[in-house]
Tab-separated table of C-alpha atoms in Angstrom:
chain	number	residue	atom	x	y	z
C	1	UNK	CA	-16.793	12.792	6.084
C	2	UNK	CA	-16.093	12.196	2.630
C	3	UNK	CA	-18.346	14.530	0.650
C	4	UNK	CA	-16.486	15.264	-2.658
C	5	UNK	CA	-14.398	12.014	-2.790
C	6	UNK	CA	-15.945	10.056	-6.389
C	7	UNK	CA	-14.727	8.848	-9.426
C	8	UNK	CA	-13.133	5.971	-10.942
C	9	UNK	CA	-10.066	4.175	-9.382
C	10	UNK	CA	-6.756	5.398	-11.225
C	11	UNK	CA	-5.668	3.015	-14.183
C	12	UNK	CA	-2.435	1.717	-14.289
C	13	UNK	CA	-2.090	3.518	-17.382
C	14	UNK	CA	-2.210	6.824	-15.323
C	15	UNK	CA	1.273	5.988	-14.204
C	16	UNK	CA	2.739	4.439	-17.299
C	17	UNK	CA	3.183	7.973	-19.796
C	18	UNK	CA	2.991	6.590	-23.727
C	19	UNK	CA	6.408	8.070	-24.403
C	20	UNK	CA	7.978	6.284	-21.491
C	21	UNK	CA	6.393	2.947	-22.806
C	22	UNK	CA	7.434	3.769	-26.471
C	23	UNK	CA	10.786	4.345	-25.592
C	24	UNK	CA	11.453	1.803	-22.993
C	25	UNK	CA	10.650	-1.319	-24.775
C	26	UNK	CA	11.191	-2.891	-27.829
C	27	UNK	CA	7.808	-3.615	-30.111
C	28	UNK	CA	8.938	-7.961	-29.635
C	29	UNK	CA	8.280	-7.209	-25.899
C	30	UNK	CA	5.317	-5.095	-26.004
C	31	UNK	CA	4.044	-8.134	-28.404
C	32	UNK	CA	4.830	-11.032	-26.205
C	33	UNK	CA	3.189	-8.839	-23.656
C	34	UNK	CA	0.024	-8.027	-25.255
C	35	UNK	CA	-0.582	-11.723	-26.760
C	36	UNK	CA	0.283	-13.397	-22.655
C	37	UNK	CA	-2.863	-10.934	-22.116
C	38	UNK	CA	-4.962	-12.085	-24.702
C	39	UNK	CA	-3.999	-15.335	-24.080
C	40	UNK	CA	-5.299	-14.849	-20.385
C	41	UNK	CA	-8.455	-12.953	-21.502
C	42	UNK	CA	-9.670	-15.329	-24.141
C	43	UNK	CA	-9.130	-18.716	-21.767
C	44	UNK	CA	-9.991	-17.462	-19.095
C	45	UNK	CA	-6.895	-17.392	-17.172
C	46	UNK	CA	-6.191	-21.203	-18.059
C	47	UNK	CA	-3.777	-20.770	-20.783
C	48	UNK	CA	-0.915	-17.759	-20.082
C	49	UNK	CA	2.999	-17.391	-20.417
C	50	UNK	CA	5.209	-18.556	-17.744
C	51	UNK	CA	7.626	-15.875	-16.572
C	52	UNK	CA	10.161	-16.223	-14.378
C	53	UNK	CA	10.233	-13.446	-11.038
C	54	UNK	CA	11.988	-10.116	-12.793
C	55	UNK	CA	12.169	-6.596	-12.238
C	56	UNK	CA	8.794	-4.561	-12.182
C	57	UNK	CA	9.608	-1.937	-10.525
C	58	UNK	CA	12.664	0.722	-9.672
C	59	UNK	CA	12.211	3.198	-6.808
C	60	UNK	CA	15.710	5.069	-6.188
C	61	UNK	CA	18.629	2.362	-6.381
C	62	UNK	CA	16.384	-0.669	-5.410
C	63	UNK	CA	14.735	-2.541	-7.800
C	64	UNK	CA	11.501	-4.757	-7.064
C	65	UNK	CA	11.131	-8.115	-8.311
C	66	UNK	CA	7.957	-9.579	-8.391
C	67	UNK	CA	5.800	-12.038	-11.063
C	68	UNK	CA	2.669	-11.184	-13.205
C	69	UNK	CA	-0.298	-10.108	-11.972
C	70	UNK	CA	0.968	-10.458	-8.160
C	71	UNK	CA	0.175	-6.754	-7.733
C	72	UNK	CA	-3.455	-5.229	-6.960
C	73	UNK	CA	-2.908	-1.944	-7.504
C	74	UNK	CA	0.389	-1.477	-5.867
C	75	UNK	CA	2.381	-0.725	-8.359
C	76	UNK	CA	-0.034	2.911	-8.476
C	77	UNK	CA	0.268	3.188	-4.752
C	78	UNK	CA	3.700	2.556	-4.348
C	79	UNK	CA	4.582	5.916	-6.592
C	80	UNK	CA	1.248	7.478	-4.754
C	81	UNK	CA	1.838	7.150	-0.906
C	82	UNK	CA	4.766	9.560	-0.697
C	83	UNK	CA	2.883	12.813	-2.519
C	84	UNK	CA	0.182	11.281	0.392
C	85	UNK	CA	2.323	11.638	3.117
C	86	UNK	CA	3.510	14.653	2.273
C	87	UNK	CA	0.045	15.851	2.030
C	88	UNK	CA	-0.703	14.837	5.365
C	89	UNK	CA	2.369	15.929	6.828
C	90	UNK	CA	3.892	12.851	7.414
C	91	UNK	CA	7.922	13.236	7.684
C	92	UNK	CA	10.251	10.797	8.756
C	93	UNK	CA	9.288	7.747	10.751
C	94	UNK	CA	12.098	4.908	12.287
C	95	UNK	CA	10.115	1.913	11.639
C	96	UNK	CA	7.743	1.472	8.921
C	97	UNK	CA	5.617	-1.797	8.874
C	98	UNK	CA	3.210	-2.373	5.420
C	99	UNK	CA	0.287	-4.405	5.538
C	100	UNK	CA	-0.954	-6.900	2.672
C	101	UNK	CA	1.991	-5.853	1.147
C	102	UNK	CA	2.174	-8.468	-1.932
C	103	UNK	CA	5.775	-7.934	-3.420
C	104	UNK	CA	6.606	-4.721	-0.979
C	105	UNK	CA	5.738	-1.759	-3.444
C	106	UNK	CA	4.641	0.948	-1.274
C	107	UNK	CA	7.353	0.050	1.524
C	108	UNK	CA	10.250	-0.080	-0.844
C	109	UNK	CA	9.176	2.808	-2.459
C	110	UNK	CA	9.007	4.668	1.447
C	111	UNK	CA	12.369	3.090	1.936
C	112	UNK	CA	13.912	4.456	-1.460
C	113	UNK	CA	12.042	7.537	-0.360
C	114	UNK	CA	14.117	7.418	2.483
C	115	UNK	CA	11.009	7.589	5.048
C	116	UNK	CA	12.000	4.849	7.178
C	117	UNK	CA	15.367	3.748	8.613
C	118	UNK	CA	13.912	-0.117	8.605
C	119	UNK	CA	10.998	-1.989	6.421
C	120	UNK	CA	8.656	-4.781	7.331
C	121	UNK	CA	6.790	-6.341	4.964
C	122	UNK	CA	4.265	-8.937	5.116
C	123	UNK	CA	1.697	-11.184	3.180
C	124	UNK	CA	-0.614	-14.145	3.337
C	125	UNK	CA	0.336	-15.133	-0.015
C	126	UNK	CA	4.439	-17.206	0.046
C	127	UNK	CA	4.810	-16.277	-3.591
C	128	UNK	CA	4.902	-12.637	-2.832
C	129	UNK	CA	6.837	-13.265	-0.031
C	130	UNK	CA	9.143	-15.125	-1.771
C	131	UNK	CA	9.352	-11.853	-4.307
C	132	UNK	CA	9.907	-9.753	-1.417
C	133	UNK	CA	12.641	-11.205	0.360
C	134	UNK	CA	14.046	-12.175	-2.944
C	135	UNK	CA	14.466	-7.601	-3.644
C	136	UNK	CA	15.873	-7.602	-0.100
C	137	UNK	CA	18.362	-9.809	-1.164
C	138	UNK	CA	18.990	-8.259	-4.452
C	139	UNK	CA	19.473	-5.302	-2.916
C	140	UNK	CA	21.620	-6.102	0.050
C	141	UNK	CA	18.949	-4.616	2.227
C	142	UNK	CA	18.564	-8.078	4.880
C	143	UNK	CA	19.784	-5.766	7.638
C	144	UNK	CA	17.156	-3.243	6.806
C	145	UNK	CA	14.003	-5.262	5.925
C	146	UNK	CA	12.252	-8.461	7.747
C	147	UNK	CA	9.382	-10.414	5.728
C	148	UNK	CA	6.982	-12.486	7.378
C	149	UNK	CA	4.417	-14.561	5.575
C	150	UNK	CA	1.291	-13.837	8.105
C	151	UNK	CA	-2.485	-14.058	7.680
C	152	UNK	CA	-3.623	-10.940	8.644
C	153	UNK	CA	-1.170	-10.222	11.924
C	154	UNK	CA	-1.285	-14.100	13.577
C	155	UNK	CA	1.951	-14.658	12.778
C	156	UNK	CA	3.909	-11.313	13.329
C	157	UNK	CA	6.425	-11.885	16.137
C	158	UNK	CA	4.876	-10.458	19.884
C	159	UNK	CA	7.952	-7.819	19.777
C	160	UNK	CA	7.640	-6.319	16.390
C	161	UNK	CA	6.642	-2.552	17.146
C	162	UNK	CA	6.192	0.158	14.486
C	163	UNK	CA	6.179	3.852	13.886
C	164	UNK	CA	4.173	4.128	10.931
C	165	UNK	CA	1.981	1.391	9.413
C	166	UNK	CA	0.831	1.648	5.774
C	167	UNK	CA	-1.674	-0.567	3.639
C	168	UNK	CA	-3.753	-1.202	0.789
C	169	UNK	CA	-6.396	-4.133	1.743
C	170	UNK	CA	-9.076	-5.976	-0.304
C	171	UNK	CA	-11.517	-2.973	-0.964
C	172	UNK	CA	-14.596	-5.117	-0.941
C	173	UNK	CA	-17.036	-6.952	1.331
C	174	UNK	CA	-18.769	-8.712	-1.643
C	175	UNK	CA	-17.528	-11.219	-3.718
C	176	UNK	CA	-15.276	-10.108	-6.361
C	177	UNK	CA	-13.752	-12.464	-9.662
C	178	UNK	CA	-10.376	-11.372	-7.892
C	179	UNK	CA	-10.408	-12.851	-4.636
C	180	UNK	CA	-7.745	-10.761	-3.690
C	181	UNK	CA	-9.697	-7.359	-3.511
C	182	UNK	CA	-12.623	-9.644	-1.699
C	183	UNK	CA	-12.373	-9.182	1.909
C	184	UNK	CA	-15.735	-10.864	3.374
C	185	UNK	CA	-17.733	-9.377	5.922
C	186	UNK	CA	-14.560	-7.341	6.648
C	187	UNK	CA	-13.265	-10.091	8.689
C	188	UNK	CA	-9.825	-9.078	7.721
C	189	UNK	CA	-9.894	-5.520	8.394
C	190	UNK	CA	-11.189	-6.238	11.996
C	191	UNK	CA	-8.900	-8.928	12.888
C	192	UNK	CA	-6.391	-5.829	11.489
C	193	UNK	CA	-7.133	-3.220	13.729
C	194	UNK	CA	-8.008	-5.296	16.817
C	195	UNK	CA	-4.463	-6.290	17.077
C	196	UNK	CA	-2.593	-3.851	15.269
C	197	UNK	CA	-2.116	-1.856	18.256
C	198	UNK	CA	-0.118	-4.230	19.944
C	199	UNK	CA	2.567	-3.738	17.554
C	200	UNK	CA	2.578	0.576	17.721
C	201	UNK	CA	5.209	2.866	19.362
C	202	UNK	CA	3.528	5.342	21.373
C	203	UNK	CA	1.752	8.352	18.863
C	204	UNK	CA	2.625	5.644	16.213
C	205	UNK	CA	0.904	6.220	12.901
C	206	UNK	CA	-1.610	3.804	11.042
C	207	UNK	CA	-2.639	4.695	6.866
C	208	UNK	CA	-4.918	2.268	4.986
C	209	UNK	CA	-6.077	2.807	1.658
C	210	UNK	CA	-9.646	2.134	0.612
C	211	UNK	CA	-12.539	2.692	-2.158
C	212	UNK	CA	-15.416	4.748	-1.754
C	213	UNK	CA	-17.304	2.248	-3.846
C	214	UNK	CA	-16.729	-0.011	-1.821
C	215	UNK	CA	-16.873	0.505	1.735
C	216	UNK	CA	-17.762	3.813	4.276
C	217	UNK	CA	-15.394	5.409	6.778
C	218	UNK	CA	-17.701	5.262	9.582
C	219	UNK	CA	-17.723	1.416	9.720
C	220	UNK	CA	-13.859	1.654	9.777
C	221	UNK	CA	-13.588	3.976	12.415
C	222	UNK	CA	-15.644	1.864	14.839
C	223	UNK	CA	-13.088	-0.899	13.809
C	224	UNK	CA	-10.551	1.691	14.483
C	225	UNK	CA	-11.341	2.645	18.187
C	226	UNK	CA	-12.552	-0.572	19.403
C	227	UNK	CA	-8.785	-1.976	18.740
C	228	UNK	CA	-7.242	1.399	20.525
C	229	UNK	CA	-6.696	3.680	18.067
C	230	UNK	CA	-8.365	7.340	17.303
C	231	UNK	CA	-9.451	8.880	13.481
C	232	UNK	CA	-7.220	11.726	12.545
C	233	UNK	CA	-8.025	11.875	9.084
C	234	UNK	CA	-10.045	11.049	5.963
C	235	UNK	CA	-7.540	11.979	3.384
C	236	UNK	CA	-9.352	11.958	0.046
C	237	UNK	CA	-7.126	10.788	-3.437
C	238	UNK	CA	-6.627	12.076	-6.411
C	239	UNK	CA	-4.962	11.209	-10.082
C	240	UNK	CA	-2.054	13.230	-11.490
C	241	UNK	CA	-4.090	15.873	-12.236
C	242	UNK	CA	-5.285	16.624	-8.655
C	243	UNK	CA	-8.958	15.104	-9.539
C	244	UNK	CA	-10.815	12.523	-7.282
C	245	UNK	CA	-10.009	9.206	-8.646
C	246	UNK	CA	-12.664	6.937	-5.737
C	247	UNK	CA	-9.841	6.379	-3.495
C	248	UNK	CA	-9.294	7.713	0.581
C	249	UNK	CA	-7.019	7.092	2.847
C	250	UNK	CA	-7.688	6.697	6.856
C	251	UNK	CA	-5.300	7.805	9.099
C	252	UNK	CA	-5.300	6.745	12.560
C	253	UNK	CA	-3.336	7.495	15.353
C	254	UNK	CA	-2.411	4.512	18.426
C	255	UNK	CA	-1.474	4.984	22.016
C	256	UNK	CA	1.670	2.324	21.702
C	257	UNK	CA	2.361	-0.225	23.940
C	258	UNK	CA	3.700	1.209	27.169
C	259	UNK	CA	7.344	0.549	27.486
C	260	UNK	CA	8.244	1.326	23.718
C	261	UNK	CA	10.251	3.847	22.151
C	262	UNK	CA	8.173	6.592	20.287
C	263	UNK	CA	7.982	7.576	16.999
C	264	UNK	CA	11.163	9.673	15.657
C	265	UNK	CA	8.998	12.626	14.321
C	266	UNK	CA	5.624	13.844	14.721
C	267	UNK	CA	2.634	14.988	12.314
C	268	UNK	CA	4.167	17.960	11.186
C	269	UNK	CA	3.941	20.724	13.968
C	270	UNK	CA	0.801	19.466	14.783
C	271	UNK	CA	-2.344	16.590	14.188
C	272	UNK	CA	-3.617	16.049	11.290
C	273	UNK	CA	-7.377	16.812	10.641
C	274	UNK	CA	-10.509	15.179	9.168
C	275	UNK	CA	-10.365	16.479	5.843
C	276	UNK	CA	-12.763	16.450	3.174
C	277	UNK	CA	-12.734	17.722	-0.655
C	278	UNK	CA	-10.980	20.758	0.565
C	279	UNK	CA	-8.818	19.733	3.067
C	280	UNK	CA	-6.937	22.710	5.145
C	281	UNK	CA	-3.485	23.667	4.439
C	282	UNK	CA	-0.902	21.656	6.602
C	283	UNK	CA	2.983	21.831	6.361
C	284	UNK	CA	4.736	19.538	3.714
C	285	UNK	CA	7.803	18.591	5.130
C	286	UNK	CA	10.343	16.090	2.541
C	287	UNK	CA	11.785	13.059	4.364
């Protein structure tokens, strides 16, 4: 189902042009910066710089806070997911819930985006939490955006219901020096979709992110329909350049608990596909 998805995972330097770098800071901070990573490298970890939580991020007019090395990859994703959606044909959804979210990257940038009239975020970890309710404050966006700290979904409220559900897991079953892309056995990912329908609006949307070095489709579309939920789509990724960079991303569609609003837009004019390395054309509608 994926033929023709390989390569390497997209660097963060993908996302970070030289210019913008060269121009954006001064050479003390790219300095400090480069000797907190030697620092890091060389000890192991046991000797770094202490920063304080500060801006990482800007999407639109909100600005993400967060504090080093919280993010695994989300900083990428959270500038990736909307050229996804388009792809896909995903327009505007009401309520947009995103899973593992660490400091909020890909659901602030959706909210900037203006995808979603309402963001919930949530994590296992309180720092990132902490981060993330710390932007919604920042931002004066408390009336738009709910944080829960939560391993896995245990601890999301029974009446939390969303339109479109967005996510970028541990990638791995095996053990990994980063215990946060090491999800064992996949315990987490089936705990995930086992309850995740519980919380959909009817036709409501679900879009994970995952490596092809690191796990099969198949497995998580067994997850997928023993919690509810049907495969629409195997959506492979690519770099800036339109080449396969080892990422996909599942789409799923849920039934919704009966007795909730649906979603305030569909899949385009129609479902979305299984698609492969050439996916067929579908209609790219903006937010």
């Amino acid at each position: 189902m994926v033929r023709g998805v390989h390569g390497k995972a997209p660097d963060l330097e993908s996302y970070l042009p030289e210019r913008l770098v060269d121009e954006g800071f001064r050479w003390q901070t790219l300095a400090r910066l480069l000797a907190g990573k030697l620092a890091r490298k060389v000890t192991g970890g046991r000797v770094a710089p202490r920063w304080p939580q500060s801006v990482v991020a800007y999407y639109g007019p909100i600005a993400v806070f967060d504090k080093p090395d919280h993010h695994v990859g989300g900083l990428a994703f959270g500038r990736d997911l909307p050229r996804v959606l388009n792809e896909l044909g995903i327009g505007r959804r009401g309520r947009v819930f995103e899973f593992c979210a660490g400091p909020g990257y890909i659901g602030y940038s959706l909210l900037a985006a203006g995808w979603c009239e309402s963001l919930v975020l949530s994590d296992v970890n309180p720092d990132t939490v902490s981060a993330a309710r710390f932007t919604a404050a920042h931002n004066q966006l408390e009336d738009r955006v709910v944080v829960y700290c939560s391993d896995a979904l245990d601890q999301i409220p029974a009446g939390e219901r969303w339109d479109l559900v967005v996510g970028n897991p541990p990638h791995f079953p095996q053990a990994n020096p980063d215990a946060r892309m090491y999800d064992p056995g996949w315990e987490l990912h089936r705990r995930f979709y086992s309850a995740v329908g519980r919380h959909m609006n009817p036709g409501g949307l679900v879009l994970i992110v995952e490596q092809t070095r690191g796990s099969d489709p198949k497995l998580f579309e067994e997850m997928i329909r023993a919690g509810g939920g049907e495969l629409r789509a195997v959506h492979p990724g690519t770099d800036i350049h339109g080449e396969p960079n080892g990422l996909y991303y599942l789409l799923s569609e849920w039934p919704g608990v009966s007795g909730s609003r649906g979603p305030g837009s569909r899949i385009g004019s129609r479902r979305p596909t299984p698609s492969a390395g050439s996916p067929e054309p579908v209609s790219h509608p903006r937010p």
